[in-house]
Tab-separated table of C-alpha atoms and ligand atoms in Angstrom:
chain	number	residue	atom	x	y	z
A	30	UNK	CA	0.000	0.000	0.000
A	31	UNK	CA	1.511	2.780	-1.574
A	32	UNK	CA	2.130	6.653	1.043
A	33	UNK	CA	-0.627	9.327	0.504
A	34	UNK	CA	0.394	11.714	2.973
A	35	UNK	CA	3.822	12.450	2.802
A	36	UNK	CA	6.223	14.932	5.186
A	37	UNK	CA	9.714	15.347	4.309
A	38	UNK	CA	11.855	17.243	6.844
A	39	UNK	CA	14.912	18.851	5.530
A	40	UNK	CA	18.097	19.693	7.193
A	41	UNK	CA	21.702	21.487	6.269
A	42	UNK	CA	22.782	18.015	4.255
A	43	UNK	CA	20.353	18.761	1.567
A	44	UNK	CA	21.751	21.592	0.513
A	45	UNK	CA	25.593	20.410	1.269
A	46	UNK	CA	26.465	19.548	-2.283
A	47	UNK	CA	25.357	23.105	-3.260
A	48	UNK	CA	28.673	24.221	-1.475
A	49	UNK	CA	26.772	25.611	1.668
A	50	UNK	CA	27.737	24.327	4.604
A	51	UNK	CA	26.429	22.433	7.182
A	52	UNK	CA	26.272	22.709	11.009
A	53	UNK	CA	27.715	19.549	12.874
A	54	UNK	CA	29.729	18.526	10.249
A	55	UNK	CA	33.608	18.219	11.317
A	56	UNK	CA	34.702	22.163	10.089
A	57	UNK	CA	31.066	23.193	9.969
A	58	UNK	CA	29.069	26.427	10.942
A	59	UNK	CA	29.912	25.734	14.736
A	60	UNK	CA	32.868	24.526	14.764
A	61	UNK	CA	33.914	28.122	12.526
A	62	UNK	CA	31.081	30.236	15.189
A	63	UNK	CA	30.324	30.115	18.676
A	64	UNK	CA	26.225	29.211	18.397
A	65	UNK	CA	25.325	31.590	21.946
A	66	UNK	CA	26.940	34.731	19.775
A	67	UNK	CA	25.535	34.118	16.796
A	68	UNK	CA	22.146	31.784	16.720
A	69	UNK	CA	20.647	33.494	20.027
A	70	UNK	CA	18.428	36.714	20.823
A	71	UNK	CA	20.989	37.057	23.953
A	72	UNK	CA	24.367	37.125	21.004
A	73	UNK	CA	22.411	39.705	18.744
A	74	UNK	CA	21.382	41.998	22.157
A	75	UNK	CA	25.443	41.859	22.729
A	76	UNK	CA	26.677	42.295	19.427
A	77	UNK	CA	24.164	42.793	16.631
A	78	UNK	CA	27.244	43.772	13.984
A	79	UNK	CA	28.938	39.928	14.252
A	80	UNK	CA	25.008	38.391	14.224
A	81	UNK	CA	24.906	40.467	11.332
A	82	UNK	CA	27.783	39.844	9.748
A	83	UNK	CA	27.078	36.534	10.446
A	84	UNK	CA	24.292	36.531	7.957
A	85	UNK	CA	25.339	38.851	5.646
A	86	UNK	CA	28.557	35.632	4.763
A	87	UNK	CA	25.722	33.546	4.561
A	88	UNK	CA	23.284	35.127	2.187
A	89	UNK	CA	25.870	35.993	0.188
A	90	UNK	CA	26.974	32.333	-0.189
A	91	UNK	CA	23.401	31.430	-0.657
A	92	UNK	CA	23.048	33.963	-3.936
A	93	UNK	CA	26.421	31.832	-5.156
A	94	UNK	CA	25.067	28.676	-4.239
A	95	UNK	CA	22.558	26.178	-6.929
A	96	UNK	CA	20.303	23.757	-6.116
A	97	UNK	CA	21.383	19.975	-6.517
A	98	UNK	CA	19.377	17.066	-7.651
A	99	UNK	CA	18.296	16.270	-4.226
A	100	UNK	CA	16.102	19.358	-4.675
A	101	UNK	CA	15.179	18.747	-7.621
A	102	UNK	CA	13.801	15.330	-6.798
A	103	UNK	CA	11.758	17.081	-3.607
A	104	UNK	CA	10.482	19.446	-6.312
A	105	UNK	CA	9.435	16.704	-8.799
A	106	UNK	CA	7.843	14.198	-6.160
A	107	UNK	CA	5.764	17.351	-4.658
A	108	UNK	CA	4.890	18.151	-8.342
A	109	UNK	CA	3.899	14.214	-9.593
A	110	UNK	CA	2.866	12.298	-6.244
A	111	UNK	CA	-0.487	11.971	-6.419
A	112	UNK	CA	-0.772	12.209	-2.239
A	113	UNK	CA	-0.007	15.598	-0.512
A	114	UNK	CA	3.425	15.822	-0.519
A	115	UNK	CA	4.312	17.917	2.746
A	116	UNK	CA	7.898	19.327	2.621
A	117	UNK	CA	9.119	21.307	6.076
A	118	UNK	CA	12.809	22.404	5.933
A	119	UNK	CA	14.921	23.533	8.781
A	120	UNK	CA	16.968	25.925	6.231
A	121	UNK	CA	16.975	28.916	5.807
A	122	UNK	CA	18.171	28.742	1.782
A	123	UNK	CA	16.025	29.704	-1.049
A	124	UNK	CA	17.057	26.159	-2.671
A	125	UNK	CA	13.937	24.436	-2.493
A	126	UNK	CA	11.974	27.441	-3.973
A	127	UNK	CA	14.722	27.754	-7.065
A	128	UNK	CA	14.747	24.289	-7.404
A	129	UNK	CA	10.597	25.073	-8.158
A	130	UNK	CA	9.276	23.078	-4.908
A	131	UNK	CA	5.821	23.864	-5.079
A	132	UNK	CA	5.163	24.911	-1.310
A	133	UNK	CA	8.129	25.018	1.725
A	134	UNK	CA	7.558	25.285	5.517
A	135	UNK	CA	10.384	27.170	6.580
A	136	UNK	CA	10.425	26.422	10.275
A	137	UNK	CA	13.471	28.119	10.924
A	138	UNK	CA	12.912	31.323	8.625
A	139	UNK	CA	14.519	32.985	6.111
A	140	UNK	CA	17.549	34.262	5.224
A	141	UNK	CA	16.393	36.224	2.834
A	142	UNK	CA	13.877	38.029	4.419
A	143	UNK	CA	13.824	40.921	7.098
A	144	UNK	CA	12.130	41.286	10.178
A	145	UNK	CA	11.621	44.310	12.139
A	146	UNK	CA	12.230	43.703	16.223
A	147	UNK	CA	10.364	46.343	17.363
A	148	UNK	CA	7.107	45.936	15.240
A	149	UNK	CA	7.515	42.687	13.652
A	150	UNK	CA	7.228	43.785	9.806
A	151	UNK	CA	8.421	41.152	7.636
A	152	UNK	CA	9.884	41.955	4.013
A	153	UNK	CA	12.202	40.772	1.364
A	154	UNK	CA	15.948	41.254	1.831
A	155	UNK	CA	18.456	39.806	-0.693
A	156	UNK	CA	21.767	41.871	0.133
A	157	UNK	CA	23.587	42.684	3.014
A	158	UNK	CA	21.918	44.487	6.314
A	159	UNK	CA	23.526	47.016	8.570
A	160	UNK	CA	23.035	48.620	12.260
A	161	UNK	CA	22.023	51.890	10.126
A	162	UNK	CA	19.084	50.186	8.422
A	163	UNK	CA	15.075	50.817	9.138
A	164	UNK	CA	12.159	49.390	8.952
A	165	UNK	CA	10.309	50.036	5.908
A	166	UNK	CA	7.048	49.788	8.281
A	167	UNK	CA	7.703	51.475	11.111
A	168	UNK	CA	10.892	53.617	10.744
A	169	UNK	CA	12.940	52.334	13.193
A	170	UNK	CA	16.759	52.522	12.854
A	171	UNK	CA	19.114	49.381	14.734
A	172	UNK	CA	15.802	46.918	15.137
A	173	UNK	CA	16.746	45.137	11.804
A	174	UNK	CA	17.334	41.609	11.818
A	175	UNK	CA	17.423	38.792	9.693
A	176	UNK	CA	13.630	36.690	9.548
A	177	UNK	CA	15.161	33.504	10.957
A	178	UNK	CA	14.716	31.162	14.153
A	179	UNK	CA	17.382	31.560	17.079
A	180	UNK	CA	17.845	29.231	19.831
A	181	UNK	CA	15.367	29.850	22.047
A	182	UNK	CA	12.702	31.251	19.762
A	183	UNK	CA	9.521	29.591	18.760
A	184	UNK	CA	9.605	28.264	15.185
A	185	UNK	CA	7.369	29.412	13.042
A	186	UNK	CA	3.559	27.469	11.305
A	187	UNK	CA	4.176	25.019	14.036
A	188	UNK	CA	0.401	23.944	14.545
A	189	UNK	CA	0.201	23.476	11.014
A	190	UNK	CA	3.726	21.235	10.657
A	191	UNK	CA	1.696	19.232	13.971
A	192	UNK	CA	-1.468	18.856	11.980
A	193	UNK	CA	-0.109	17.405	8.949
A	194	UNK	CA	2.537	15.044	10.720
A	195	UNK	CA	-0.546	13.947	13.155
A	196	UNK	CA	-1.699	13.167	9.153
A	197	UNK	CA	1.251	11.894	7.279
A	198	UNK	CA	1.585	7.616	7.140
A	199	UNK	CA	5.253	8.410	5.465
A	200	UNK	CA	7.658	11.160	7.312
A	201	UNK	CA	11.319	11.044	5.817
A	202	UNK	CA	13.824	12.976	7.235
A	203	UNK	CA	16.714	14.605	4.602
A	204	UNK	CA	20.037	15.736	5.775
A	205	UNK	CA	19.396	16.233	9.183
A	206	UNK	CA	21.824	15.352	12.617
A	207	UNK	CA	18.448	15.229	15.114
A	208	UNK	CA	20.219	17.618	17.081
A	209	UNK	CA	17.837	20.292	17.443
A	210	UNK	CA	14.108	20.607	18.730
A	211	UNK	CA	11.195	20.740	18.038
A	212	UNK	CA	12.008	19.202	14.810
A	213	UNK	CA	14.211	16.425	15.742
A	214	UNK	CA	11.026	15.223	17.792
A	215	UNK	CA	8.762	14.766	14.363
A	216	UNK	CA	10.130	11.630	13.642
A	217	UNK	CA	8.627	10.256	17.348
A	218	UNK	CA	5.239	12.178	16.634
A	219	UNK	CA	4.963	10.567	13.333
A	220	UNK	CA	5.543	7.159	14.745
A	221	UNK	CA	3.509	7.398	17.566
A	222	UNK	CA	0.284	7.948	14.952
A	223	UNK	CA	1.480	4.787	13.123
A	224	UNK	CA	3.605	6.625	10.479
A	225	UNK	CA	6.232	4.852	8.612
A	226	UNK	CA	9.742	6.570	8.610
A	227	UNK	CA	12.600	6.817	6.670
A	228	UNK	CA	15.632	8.608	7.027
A	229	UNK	CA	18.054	9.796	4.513
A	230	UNK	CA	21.206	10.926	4.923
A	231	UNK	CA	24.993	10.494	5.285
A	232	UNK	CA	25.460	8.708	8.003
A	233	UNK	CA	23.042	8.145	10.785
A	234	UNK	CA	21.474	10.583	12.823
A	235	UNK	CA	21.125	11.058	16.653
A	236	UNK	CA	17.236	9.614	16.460
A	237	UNK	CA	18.348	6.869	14.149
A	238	UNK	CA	16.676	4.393	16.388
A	239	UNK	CA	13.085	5.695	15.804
A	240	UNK	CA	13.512	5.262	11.688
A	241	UNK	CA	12.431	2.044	9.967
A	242	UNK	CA	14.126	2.537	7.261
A	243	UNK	CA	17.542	4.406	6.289
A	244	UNK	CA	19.126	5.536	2.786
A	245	UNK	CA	22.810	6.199	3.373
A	246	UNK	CA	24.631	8.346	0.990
A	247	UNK	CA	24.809	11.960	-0.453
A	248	UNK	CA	21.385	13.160	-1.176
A	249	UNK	CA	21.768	14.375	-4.534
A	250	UNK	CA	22.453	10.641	-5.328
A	251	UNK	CA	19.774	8.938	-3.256
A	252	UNK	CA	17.280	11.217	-3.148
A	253	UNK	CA	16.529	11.462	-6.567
A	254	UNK	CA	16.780	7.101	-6.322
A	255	UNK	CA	14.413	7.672	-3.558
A	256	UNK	CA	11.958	9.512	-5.724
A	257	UNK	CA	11.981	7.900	-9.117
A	258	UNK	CA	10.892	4.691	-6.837
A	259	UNK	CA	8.197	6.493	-5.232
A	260	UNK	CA	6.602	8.051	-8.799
A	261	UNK	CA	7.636	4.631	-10.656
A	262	UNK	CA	5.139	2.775	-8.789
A	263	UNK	CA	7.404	1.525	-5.806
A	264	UNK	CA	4.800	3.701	-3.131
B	303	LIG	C1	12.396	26.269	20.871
B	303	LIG	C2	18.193	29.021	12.291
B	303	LIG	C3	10.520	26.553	22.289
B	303	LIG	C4	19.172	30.096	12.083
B	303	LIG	C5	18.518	27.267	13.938
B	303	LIG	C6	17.594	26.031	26.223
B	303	LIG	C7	16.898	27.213	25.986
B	303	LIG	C8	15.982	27.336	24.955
B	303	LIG	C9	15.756	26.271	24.117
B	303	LIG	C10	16.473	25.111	24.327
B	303	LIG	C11	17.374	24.958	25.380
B	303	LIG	N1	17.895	23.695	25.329
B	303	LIG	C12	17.357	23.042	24.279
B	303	LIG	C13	16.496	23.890	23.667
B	303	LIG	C14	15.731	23.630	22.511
B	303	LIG	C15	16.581	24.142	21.336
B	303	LIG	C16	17.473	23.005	20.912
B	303	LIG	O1	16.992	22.044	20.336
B	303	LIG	N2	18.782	23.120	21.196
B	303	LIG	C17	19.691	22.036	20.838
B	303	LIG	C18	21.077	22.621	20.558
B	303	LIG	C19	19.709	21.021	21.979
B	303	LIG	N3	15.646	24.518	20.303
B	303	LIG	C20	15.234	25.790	20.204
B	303	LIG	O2	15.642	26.707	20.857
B	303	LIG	C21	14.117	26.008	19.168
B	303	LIG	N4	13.054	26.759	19.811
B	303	LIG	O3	12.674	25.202	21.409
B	303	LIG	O4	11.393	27.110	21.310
B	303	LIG	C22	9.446	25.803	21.565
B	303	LIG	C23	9.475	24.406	21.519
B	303	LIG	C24	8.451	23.732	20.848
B	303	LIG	C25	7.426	24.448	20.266
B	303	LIG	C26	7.437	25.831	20.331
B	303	LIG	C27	8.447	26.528	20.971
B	303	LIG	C28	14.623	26.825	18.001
B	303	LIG	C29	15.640	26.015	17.239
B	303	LIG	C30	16.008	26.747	15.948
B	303	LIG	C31	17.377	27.321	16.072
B	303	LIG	N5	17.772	27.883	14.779
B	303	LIG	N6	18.866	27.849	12.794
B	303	LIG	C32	20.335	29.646	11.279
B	303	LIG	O5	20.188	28.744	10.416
B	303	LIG	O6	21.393	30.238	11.493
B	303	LIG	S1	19.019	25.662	14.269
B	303	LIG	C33	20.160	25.088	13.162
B	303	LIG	O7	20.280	23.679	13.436
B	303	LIG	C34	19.713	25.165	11.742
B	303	LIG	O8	18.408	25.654	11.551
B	303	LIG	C35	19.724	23.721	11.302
B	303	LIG	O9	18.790	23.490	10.350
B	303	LIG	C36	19.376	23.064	12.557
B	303	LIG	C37	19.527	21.578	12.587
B	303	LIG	O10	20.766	21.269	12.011
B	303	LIG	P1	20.762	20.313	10.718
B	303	LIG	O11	19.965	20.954	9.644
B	303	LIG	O12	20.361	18.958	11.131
B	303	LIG	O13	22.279	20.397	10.304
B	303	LIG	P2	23.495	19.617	10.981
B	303	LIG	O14	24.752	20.257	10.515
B	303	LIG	O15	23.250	19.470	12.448
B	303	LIG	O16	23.410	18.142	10.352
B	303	LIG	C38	23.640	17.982	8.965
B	303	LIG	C39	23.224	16.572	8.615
B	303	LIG	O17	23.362	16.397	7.201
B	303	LIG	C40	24.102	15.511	9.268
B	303	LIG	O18	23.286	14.433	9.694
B	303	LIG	C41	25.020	15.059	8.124
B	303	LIG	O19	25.389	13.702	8.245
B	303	LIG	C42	24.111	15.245	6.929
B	303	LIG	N7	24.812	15.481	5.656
B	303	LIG	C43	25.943	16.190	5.441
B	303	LIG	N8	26.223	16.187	4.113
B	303	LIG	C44	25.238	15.475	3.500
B	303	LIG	C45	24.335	15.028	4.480
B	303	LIG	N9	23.251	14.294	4.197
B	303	LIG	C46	23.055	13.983	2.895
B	303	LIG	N10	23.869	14.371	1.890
B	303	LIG	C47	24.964	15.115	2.159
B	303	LIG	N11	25.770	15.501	1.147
């Protein structure tokens, strides 16, 4: 009996082979960054130029970066399944959208996007921000910050990610270590209402135990595998 209602949680390792880098990985984003001064509210209160800064490496490397076949294949199986096809990412790369996925859940936020701390505006930003920037809303100067999840925030369209994983009889998880919560914790919510689940990635992650299944391997080769099985009748 083929999935209908399909999640797919994405992490960093989807969008490693498009030359951004990943978190946990041995020389990754926190091994380079201390996390407290540059993932928290606390970091940006102390020093809102290096949060900045921060970002501003990061977008830029996002413009240079492409999407891979791994997001192509996401794209393609949200496009042809003929279930619902739920795809939640923990990035906060445009990859999925230029790779033409239909509809992302970008828990985490965006990196290209603004948000304004003192009102909470929300607006497109593609280049890089500054302490002497405002608020296109409200005119404040200094409250500018970049529209993504810090430790210690609430993630964002959380009742609906709940609703459809409460839903979903197939959650895969994509390049991600199951380090980080709430959405390391899908994977036991989706089993606990009788889901299957499948994990693909590298090597395994820290909730390897609660997957039935695992892919091992660099996602641009086995997700796209993954997905010509799951349109070519194999789901
Ligand atoms: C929350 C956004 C309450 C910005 C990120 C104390 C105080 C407050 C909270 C906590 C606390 N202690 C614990 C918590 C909870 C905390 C948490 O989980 N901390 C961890 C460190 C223990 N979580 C939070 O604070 C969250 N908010 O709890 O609010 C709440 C709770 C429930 C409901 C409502 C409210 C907010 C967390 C979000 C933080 N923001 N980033 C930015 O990107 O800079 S987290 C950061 O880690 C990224 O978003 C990233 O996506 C995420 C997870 O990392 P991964 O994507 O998995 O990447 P990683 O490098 O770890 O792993 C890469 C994987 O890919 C590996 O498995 C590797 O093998 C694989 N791979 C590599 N190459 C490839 C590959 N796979 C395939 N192919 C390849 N080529």
């Amino acid at each position: 009996m083929g999935a209908s209602r399909i999640v797919i949680l994405t992490g960093a390792g989807v969008s490693a082979e498009s030359g951004l880098g990943t978190f946990r990985d041995v020389g990754g984003l926190w091994d380079q960054y201390d996390l407290d001064e540059v993932a928290t509210p606390e970091g940006y209160g102390r020093n809102p130029a290096l949060v900045l800064d921060f970002y501003n490496a990061r977008r830029a490397n996002c413009r240079k970066a492409a999407p891979n076949p791994a997001h192509a294949a996401i794209a393609r199986l949200q496009r042809q399944h003929r279930g619902r096809v739920t795809l939640v990412t923990q990035n906060i790369d445009d990859l999925h959208e230029r790779a033409d996925s239909p509809e992302v859940i970008h828990m985490h936020g965006r990196l290209l996007r603004a948000l304004c701390a003192a009102c909470g505006h929300q607006w497109g930003w593609a280049g890089d921000m500054g302490l002497g920037d405002h608020c296109p809303s409200c005119a404040s100067v200094g409250t500018v910050r970049p529209d993504v999840v810090w430790f210690g925030e609430m993630p964002y369209q959380m009742e609906a990610i709940w609703a459809r994983i409460e839903d979903c009889d197939l959650f895969v998880a994509i390049g991600t270590s199951g380090a980080v919560y709430p959405a390391a914790g899908f994977v036991a919510d989706a089993r606990d209402r009788g889901a299957r689940t499948l994990e693909i990635n590298l090597e395994p992650s820290d909730n390897a135990s609660l997957f039935d299944q695992r892919l091992l391997g660099p996602a641009g080769e086995t997700v796209p595998v993954w997905v010509e099985g799951m349109l070519g009748g194999g789901e």
